[in-house]
PDB file of C-alpha atoms in Angstrom:
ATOM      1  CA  UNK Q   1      10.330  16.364  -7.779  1.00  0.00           C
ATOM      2  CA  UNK Q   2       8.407  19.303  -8.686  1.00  0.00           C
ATOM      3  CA  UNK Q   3       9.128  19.102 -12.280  1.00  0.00           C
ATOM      4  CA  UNK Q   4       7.870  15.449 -11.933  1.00  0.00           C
ATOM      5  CA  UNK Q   5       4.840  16.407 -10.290  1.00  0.00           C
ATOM      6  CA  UNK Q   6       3.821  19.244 -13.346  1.00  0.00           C
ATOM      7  CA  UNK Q   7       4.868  16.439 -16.002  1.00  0.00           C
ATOM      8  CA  UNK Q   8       2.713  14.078 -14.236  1.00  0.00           C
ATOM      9  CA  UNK Q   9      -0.320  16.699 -14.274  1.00  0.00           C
ATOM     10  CA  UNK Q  10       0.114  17.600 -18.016  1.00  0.00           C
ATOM     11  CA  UNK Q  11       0.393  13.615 -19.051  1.00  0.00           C
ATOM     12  CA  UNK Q  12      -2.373  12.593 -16.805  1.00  0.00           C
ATOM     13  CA  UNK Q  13      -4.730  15.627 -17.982  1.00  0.00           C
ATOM     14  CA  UNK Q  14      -3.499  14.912 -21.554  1.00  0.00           C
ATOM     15  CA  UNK Q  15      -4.414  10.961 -21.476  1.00  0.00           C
ATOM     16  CA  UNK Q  16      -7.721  11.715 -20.555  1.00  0.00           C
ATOM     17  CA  UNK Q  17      -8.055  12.050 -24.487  1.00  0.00           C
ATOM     18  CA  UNK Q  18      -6.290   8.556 -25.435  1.00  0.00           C
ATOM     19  CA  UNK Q  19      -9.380   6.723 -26.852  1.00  0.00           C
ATOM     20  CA  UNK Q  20     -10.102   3.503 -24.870  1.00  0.00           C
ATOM     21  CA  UNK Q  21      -8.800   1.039 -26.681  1.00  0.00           C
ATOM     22  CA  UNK Q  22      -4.958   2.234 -26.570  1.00  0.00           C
ATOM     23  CA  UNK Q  23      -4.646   2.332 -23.002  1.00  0.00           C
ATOM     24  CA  UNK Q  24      -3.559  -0.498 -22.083  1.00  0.00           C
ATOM     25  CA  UNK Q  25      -1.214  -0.442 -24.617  1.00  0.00           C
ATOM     26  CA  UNK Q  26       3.127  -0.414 -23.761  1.00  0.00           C
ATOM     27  CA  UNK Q  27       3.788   1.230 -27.137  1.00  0.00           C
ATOM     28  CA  UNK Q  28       1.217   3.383 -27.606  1.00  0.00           C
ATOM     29  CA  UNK Q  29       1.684   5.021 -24.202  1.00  0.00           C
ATOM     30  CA  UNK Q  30       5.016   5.005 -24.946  1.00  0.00           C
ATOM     31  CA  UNK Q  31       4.164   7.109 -28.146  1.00  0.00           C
ATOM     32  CA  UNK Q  32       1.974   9.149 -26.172  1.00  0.00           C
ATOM     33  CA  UNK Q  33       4.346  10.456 -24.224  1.00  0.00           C
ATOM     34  CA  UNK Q  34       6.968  10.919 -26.482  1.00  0.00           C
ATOM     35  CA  UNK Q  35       4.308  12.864 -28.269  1.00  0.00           C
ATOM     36  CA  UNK Q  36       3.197  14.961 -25.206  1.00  0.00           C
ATOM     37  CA  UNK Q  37       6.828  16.205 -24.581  1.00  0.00           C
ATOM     38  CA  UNK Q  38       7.987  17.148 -28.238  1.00  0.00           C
ATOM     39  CA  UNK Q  39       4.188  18.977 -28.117  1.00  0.00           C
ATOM     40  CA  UNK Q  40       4.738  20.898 -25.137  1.00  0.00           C
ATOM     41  CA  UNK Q  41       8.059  21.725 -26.424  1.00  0.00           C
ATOM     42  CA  UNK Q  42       6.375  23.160 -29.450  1.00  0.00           C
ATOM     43  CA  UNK Q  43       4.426  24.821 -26.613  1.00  0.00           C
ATOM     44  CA  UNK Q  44       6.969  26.394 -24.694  1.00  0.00           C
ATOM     45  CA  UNK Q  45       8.960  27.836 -27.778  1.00  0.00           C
ATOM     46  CA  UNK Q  46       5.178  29.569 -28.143  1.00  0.00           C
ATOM     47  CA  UNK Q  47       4.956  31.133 -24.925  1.00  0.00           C
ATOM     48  CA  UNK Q  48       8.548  32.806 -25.661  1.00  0.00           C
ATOM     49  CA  UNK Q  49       7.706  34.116 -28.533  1.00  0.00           C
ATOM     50  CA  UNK Q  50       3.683  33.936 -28.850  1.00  0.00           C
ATOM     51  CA  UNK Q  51       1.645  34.822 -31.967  1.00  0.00           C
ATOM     52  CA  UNK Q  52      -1.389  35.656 -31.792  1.00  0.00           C
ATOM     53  CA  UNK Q  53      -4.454  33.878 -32.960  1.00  0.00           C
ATOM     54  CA  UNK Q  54      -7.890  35.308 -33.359  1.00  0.00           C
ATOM     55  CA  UNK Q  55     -10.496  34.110 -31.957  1.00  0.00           C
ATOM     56  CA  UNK Q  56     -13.770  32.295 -33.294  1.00  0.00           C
ATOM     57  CA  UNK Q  57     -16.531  30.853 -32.117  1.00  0.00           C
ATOM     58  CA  UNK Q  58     -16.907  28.978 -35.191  1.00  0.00           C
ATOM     59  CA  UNK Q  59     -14.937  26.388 -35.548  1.00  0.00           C
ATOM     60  CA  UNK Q  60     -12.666  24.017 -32.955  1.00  0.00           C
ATOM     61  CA  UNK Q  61      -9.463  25.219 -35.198  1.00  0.00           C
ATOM     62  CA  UNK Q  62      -8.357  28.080 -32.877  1.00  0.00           C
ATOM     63  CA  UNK Q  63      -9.360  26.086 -29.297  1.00  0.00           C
ATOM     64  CA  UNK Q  64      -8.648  22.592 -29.806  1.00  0.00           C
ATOM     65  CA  UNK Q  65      -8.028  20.326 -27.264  1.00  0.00           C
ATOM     66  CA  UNK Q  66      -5.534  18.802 -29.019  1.00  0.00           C
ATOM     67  CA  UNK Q  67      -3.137  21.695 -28.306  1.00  0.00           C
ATOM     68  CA  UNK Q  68      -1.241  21.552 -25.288  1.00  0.00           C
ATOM     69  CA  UNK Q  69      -2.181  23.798 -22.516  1.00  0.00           C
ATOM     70  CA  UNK Q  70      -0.367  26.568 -20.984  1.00  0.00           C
ATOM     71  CA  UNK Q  71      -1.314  26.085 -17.997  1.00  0.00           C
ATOM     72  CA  UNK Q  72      -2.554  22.536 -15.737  1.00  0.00           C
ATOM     73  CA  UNK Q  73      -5.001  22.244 -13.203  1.00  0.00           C
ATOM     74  CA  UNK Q  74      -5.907  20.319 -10.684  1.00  0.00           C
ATOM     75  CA  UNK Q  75      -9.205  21.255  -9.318  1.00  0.00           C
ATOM     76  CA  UNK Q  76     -11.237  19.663  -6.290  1.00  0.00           C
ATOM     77  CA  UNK Q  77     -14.865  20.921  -5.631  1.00  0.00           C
ATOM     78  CA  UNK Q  78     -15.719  18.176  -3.073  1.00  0.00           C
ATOM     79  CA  UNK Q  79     -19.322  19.251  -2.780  1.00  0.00           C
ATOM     80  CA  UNK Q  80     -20.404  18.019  -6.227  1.00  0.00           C
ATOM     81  CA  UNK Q  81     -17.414  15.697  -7.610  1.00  0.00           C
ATOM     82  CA  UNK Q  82     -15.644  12.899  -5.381  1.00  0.00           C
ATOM     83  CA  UNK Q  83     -12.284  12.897  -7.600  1.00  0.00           C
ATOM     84  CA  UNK Q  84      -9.932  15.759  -9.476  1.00  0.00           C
ATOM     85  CA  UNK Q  85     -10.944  17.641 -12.165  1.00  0.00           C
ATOM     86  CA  UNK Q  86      -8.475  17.800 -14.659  1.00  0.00           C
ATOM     87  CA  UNK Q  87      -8.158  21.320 -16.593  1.00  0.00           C
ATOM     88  CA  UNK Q  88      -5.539  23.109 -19.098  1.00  0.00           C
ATOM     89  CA  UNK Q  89      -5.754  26.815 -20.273  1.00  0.00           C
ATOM     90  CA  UNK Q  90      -4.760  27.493 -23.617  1.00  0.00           C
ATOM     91  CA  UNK Q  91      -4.870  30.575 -24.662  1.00  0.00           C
ATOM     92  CA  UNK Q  92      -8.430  31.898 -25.121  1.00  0.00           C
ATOM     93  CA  UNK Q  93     -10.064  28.354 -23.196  1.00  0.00           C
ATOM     94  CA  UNK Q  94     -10.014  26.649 -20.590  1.00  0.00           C
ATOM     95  CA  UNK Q  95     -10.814  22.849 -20.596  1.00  0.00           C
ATOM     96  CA  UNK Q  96     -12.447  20.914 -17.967  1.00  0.00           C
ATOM     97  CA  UNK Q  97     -12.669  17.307 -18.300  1.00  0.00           C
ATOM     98  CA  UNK Q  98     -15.583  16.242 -15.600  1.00  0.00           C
ATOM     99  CA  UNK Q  99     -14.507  12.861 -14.002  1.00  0.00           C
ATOM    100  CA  UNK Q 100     -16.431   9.945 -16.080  1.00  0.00           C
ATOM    101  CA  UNK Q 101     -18.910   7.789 -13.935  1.00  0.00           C
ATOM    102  CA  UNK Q 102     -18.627  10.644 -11.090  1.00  0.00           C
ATOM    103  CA  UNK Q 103     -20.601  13.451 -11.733  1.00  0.00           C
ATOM    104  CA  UNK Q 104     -22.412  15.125  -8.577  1.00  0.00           C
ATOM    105  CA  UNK Q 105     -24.931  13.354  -7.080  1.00  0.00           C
ATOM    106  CA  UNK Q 106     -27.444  16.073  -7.172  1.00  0.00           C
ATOM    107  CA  UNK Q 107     -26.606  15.120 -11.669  1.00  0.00           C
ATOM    108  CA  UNK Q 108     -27.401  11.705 -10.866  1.00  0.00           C
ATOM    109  CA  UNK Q 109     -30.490  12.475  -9.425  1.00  0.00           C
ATOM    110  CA  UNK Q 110     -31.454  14.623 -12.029  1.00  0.00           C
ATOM    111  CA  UNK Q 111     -31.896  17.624  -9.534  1.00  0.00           C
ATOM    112  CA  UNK Q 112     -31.540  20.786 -11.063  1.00  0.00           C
ATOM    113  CA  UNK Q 113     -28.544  21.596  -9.085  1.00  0.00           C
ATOM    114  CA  UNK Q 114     -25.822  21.560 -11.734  1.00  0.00           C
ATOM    115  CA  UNK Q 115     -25.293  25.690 -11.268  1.00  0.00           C
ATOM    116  CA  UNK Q 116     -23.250  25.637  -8.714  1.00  0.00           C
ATOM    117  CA  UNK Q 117     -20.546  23.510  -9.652  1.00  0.00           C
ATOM    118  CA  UNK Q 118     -20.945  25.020 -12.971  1.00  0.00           C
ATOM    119  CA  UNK Q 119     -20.821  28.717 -11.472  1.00  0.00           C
ATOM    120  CA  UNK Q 120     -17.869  27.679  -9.836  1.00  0.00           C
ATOM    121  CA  UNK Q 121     -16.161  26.647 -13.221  1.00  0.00           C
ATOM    122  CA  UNK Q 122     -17.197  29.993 -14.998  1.00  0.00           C
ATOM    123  CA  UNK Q 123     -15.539  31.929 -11.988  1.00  0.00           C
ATOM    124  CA  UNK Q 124     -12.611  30.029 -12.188  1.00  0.00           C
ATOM    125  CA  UNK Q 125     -12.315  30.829 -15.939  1.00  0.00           C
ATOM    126  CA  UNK Q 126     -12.866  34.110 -15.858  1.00  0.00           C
ATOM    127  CA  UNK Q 127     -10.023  34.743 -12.666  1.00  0.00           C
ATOM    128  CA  UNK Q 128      -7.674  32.726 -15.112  1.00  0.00           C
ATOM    129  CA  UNK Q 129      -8.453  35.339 -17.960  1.00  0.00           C
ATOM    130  CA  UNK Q 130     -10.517  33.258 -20.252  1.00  0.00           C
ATOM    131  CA  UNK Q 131     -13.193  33.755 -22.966  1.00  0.00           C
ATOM    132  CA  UNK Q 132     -14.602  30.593 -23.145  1.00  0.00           C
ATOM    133  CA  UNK Q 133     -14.750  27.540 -21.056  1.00  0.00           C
ATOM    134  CA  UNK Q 134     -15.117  23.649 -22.360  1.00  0.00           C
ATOM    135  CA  UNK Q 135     -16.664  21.207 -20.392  1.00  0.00           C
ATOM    136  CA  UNK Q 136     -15.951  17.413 -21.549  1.00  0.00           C
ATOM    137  CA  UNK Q 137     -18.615  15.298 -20.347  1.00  0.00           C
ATOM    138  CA  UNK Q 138     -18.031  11.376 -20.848  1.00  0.00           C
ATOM    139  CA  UNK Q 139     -20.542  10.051 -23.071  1.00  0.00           C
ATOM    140  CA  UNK Q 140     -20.811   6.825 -20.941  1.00  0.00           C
ATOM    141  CA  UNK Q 141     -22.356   9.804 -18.673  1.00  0.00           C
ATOM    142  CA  UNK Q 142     -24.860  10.231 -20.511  1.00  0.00           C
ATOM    143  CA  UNK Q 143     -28.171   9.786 -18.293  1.00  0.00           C
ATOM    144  CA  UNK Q 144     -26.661  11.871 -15.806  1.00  0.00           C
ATOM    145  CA  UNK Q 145     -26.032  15.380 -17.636  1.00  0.00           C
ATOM    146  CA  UNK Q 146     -29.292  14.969 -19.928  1.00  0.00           C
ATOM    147  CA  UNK Q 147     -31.196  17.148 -17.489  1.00  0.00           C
ATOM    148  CA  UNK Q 148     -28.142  19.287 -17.808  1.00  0.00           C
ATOM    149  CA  UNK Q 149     -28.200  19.632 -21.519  1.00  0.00           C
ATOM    150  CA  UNK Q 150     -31.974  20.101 -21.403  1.00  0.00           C
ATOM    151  CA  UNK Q 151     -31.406  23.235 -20.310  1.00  0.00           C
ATOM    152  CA  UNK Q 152     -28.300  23.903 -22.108  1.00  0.00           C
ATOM    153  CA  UNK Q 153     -30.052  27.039 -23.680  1.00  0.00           C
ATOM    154  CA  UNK Q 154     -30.971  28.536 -20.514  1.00  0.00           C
ATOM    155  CA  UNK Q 155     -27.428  28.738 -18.892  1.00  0.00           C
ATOM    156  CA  UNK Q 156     -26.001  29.957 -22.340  1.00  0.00           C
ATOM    157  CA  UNK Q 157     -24.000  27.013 -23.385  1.00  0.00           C
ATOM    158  CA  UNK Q 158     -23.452  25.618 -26.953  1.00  0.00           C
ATOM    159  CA  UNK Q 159     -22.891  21.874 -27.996  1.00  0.00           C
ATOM    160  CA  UNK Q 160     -19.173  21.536 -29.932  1.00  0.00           C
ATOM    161  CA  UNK Q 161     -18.781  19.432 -32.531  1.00  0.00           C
ATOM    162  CA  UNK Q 162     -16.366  16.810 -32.091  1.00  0.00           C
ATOM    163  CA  UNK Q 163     -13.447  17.354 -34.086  1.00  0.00           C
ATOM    164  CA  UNK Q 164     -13.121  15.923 -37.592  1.00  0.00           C
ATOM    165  CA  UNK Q 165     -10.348  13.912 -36.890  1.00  0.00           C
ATOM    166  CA  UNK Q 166      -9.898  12.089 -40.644  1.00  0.00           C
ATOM    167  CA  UNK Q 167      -9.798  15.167 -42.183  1.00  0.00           C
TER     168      UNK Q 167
ATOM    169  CA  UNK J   1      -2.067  11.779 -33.082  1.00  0.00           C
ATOM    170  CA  UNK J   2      -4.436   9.551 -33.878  1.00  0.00           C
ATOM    171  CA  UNK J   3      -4.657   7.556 -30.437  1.00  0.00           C
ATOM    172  CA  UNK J   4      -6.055  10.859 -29.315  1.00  0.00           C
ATOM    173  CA  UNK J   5      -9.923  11.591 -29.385  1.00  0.00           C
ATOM    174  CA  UNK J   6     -12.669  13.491 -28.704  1.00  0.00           C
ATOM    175  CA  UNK J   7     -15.172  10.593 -29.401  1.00  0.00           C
ATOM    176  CA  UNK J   8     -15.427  10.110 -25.625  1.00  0.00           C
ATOM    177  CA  UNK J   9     -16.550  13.061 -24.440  1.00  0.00           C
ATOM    178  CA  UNK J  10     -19.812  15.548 -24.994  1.00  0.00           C
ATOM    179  CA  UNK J  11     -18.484  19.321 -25.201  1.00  0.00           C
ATOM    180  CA  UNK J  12     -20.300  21.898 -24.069  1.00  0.00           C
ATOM    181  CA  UNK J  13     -18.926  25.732 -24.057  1.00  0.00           C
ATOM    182  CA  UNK J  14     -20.239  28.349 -22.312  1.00  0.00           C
ATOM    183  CA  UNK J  15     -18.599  31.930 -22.568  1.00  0.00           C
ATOM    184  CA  UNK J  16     -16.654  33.416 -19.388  1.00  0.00           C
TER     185      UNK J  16
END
């Protein structure tokens, strides 16, 4: 049951990146997990024998989310967000995918009260051993984390690129 | 591979 439960973690933090219009779809979630568990083997062989990778700031090529993680989390802060938060460490980052349509109220309201939560998150990172933290905001979020990107300079965060997934 | 995306999502990163 426990190895259920951590499979169930990894595929449910992992299908947070199937695009919309594939997930309602028998074979491709069928492919997707097929996918997920030859990945992870991939991922396991790496933890036995790791290699390292340096790190950049520069590009997505050395964090990207399309790696498994090495570690899953599940992570409630009830004070700000009414569901999960699903996270994975890779090596260097660890990736927090906010729940869509459910960010804090005091986001919603467009109070300037997103430091806590996001305090919280850098803490977190930083007892897990990381150099970097993503945050994956749903763009169907958009209104609410505009005051949050406003003042994306002042709490030292960056904008990533989104991958460039034809090349 | 390619039912996975980032389209959905605005990344930020912040350093720990």
């Amino acid at each position: 049951n426990l190895v259920q439960l951590y499979w169930d973690i990894i595929l449910l933090t992992e299908s947070k990146f199937l695009l919309p219009q594939y997930r309602q779809q028998q074979q491709s979630l069928k492919s997707f997990q097929k996918y997920v568990v030859d990945k992870m083997g991939v991922t396991l062989n790496r933890m036995v024998k790791p290699v390292k990778v340096p790190y950049s700031r520069t590009g997505n090529l050395n964090t990207p989310w399309r790696q498994l993680g090495i570690k899953y989390l599940m992570v409630y802060l009830p004070l700000h967000f009414k569901d999960v938060i699903w996270c994975k460490c890779d090596q260097f980052c660890f990736h927090v995918i906010l729940p869509q349509n459910n960010a804090s109220s005091a986001l919603r309201r467009g109070i300037s009260n997103d430091k806590e939560w996001l305090l919280s998150l850098l803490e977190l990172g930083d007892k897990l051993g990381m150099q970097s933290i993503r945050i994956y905001i749903g763009r169907d979020d958009f209104n609410g984390v505009s005051t949050f990107l406003r003042n994306l300079n002042w709490i030292g965060g960056r904008l990533v690129p989104n991958e460039n997934r034809a090349g | 591979d390619l039912i996975f995306g980032d389209e959905n999502y605005i990344i930020l990163e912040f350093e720990c």
